[in-house]
PDB file of C-alpha atoms in Angstrom:
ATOM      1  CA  UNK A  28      47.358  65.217  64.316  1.00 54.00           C
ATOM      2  CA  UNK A  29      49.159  64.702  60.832  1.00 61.00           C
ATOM      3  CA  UNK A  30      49.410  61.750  58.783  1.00 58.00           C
ATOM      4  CA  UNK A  31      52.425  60.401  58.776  1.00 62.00           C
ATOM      5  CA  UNK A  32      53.377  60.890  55.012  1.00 66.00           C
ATOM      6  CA  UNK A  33      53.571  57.630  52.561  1.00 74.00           C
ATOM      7  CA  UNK A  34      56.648  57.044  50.642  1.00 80.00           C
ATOM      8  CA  UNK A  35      55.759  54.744  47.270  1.00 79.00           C
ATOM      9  CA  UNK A  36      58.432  52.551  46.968  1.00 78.00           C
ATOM     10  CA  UNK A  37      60.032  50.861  43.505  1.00 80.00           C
ATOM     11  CA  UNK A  38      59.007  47.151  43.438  1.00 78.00           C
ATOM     12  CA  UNK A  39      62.061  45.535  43.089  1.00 80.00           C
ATOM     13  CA  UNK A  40      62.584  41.889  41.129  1.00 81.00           C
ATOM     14  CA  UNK A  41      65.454  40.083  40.040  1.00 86.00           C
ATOM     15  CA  UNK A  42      65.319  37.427  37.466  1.00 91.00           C
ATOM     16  CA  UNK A  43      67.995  34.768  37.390  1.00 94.00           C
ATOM     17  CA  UNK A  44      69.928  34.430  33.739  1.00 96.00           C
ATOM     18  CA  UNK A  45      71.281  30.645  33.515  1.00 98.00           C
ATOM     19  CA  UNK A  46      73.443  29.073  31.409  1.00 98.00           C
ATOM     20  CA  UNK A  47      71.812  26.782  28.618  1.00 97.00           C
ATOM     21  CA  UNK A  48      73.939  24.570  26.307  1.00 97.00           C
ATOM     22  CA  UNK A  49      70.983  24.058  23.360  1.00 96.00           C
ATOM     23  CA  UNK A  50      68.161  26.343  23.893  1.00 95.00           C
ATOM     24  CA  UNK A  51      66.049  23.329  21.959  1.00 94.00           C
ATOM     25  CA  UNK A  52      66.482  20.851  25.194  1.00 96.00           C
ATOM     26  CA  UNK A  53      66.002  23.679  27.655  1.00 96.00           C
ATOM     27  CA  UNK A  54      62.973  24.762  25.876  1.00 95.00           C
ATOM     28  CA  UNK A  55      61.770  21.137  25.836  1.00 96.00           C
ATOM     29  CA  UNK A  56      62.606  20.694  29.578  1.00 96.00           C
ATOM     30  CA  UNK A  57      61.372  24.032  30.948  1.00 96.00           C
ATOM     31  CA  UNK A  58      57.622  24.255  28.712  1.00 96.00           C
ATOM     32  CA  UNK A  59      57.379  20.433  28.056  1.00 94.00           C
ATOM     33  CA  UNK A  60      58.272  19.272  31.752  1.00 93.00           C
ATOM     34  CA  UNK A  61      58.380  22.084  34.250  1.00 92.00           C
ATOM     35  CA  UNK A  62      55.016  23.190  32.749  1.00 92.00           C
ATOM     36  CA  UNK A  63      56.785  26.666  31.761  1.00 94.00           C
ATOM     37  CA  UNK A  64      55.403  28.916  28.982  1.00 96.00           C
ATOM     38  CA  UNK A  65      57.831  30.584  26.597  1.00 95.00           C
ATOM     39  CA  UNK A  66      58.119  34.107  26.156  1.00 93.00           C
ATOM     40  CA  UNK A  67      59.374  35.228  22.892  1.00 79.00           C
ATOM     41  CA  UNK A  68      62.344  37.166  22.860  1.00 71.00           C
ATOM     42  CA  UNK A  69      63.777  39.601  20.013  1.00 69.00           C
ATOM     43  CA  UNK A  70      66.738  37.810  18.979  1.00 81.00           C
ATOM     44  CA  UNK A  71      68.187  34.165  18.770  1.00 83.00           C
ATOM     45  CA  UNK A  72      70.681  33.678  21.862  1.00 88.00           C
ATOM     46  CA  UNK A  73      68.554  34.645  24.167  1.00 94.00           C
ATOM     47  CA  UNK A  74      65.491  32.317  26.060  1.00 95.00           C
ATOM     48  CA  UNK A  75      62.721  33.526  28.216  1.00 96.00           C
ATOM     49  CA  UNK A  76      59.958  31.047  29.694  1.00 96.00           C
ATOM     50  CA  UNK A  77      57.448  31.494  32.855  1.00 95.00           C
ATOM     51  CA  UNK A  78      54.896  30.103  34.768  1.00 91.00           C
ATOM     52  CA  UNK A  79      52.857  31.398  38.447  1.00 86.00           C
ATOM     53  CA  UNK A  80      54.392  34.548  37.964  1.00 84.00           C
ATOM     54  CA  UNK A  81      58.269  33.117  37.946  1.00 87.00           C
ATOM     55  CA  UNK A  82      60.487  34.047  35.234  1.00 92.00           C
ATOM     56  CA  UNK A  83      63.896  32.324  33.907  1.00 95.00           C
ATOM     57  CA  UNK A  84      66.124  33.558  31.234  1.00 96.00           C
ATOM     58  CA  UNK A  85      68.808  31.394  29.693  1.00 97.00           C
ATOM     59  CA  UNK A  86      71.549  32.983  27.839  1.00 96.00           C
ATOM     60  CA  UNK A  87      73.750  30.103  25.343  1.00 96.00           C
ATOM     61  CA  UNK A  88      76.763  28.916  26.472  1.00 97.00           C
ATOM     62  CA  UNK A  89      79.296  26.173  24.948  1.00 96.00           C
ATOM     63  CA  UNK A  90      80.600  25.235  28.476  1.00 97.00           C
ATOM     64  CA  UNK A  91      78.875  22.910  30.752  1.00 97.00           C
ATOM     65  CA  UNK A  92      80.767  23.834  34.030  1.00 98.00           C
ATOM     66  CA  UNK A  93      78.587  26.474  33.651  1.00 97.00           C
ATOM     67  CA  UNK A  94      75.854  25.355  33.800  1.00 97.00           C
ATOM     68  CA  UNK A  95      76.877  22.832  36.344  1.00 96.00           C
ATOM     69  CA  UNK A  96      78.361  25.940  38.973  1.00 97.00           C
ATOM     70  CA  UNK A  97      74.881  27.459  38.628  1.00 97.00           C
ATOM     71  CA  UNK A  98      72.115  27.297  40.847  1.00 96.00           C
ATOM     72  CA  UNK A  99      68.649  29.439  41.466  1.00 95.00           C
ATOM     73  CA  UNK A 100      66.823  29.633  44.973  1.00 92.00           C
ATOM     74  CA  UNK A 101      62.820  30.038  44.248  1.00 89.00           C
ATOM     75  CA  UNK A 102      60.908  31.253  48.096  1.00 87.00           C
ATOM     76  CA  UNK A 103      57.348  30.115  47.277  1.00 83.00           C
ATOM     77  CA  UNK A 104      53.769  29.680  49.503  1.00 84.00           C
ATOM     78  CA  UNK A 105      53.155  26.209  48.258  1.00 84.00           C
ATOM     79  CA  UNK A 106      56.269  23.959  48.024  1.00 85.00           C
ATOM     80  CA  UNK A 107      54.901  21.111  48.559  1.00 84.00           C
ATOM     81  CA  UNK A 108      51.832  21.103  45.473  1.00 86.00           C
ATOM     82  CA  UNK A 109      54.834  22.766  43.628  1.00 85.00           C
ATOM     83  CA  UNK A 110      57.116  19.745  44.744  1.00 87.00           C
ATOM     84  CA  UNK A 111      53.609  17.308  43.742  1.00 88.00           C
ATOM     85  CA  UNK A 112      53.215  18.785  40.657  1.00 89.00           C
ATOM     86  CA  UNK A 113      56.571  18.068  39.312  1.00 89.00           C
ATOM     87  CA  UNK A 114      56.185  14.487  40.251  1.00 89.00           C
ATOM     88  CA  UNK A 115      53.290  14.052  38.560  1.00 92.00           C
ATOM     89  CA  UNK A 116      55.003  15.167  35.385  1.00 90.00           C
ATOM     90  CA  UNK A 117      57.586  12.755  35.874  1.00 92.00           C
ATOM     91  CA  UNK A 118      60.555  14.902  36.844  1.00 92.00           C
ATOM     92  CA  UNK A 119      62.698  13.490  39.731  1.00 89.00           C
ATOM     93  CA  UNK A 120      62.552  16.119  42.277  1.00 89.00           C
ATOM     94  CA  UNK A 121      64.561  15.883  45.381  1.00 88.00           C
ATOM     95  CA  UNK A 122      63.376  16.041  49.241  1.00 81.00           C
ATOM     96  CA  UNK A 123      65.963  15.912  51.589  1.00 74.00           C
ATOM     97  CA  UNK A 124      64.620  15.120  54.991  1.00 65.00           C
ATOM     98  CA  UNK A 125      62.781  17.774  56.377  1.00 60.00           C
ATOM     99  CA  UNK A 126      64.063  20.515  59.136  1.00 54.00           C
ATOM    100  CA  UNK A 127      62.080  22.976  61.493  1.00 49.00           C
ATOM    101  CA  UNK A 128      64.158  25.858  59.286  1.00 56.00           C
ATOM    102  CA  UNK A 129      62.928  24.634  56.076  1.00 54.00           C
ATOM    103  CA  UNK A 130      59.705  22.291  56.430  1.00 57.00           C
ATOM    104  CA  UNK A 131      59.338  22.026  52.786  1.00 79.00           C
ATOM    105  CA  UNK A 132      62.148  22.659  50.090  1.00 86.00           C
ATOM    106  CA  UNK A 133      63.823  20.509  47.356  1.00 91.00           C
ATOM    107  CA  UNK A 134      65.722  20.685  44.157  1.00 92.00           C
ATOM    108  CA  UNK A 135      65.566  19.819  40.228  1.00 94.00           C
ATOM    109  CA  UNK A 136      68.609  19.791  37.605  1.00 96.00           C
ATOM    110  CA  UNK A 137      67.781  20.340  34.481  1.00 97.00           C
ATOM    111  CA  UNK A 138      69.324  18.640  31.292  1.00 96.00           C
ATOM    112  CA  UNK A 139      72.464  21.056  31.581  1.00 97.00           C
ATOM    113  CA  UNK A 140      73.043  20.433  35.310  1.00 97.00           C
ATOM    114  CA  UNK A 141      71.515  24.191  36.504  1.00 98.00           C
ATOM    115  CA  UNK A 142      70.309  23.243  39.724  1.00 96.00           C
ATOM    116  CA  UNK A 143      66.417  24.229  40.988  1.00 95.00           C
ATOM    117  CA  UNK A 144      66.119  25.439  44.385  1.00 93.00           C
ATOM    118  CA  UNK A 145      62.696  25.766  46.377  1.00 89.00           C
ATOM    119  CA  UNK A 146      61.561  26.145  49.812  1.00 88.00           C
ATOM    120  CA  UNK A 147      58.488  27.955  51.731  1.00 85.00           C
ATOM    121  CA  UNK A 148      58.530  31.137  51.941  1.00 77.00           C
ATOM    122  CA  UNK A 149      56.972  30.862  55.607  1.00 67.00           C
ATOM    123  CA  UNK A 150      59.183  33.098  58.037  1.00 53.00           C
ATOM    124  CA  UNK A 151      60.577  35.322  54.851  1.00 50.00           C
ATOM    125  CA  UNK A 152      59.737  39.040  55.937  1.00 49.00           C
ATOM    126  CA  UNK A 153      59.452  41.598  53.024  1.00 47.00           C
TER     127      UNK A 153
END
């Protein structure tokens, strides 16, 4: 009998770029609320920060429709001690009432009106 052969394939990852109108009260918001870690970036209109393995970058913009027309969707194992973690720090997370298609998801804006997106990642095939 022969093995069937093994095909490596690319891990693929896409990072969402926002909009941020001062990179100062994103920074603030993101590592000093959100419990995000910067990551430096080579030059000075340009913002990277991270935490569990997620990574946002924020590019500067002067107009907040922007940042109001933009939203991210985050699939994750643990909504709910992501959703009690952000509570604890104070940040007014939303829960709409729960579904059997999404058990667990809600939603954070931050200072620029971006909007936050997360929900289980139960049922997500890869």
């Amino acid at each position: 009998m022969n093995a069937p052969d093994t095909i490596a394939r690319p891990t693929l990852n896409a990072v969402p770029i926002l909009p941020s109108l001062d990179f100062s009260q994103t920074r603030d918001f993101y590592v000093g609320n959100l419990g995000f870690e910067e990551v430096a970036a080579a030059c000075d209109d340009y913002l990277v920060v991270q935490r569990d393995g997620l990574e946002l970058h924020f590019w500067l913009s002067d107009d907040p429709l922007q940042c109001e027309s933009t939203s991210v969707f985050f699939r994750t194992g643990a909504p709910a001690d992501f959703y009690r973690d952000l509570r604890e720090r104070g940040i007014d997370a939303i829960m709409p009432q729960s579904d059997k298609e999404h058990p667990v998801r809600f939603h954070v804006r931050d200072p620029h009106g971006n909007l936050l997106m997360f929900a289980d990642a139960v049922g997500i095939s890869h």
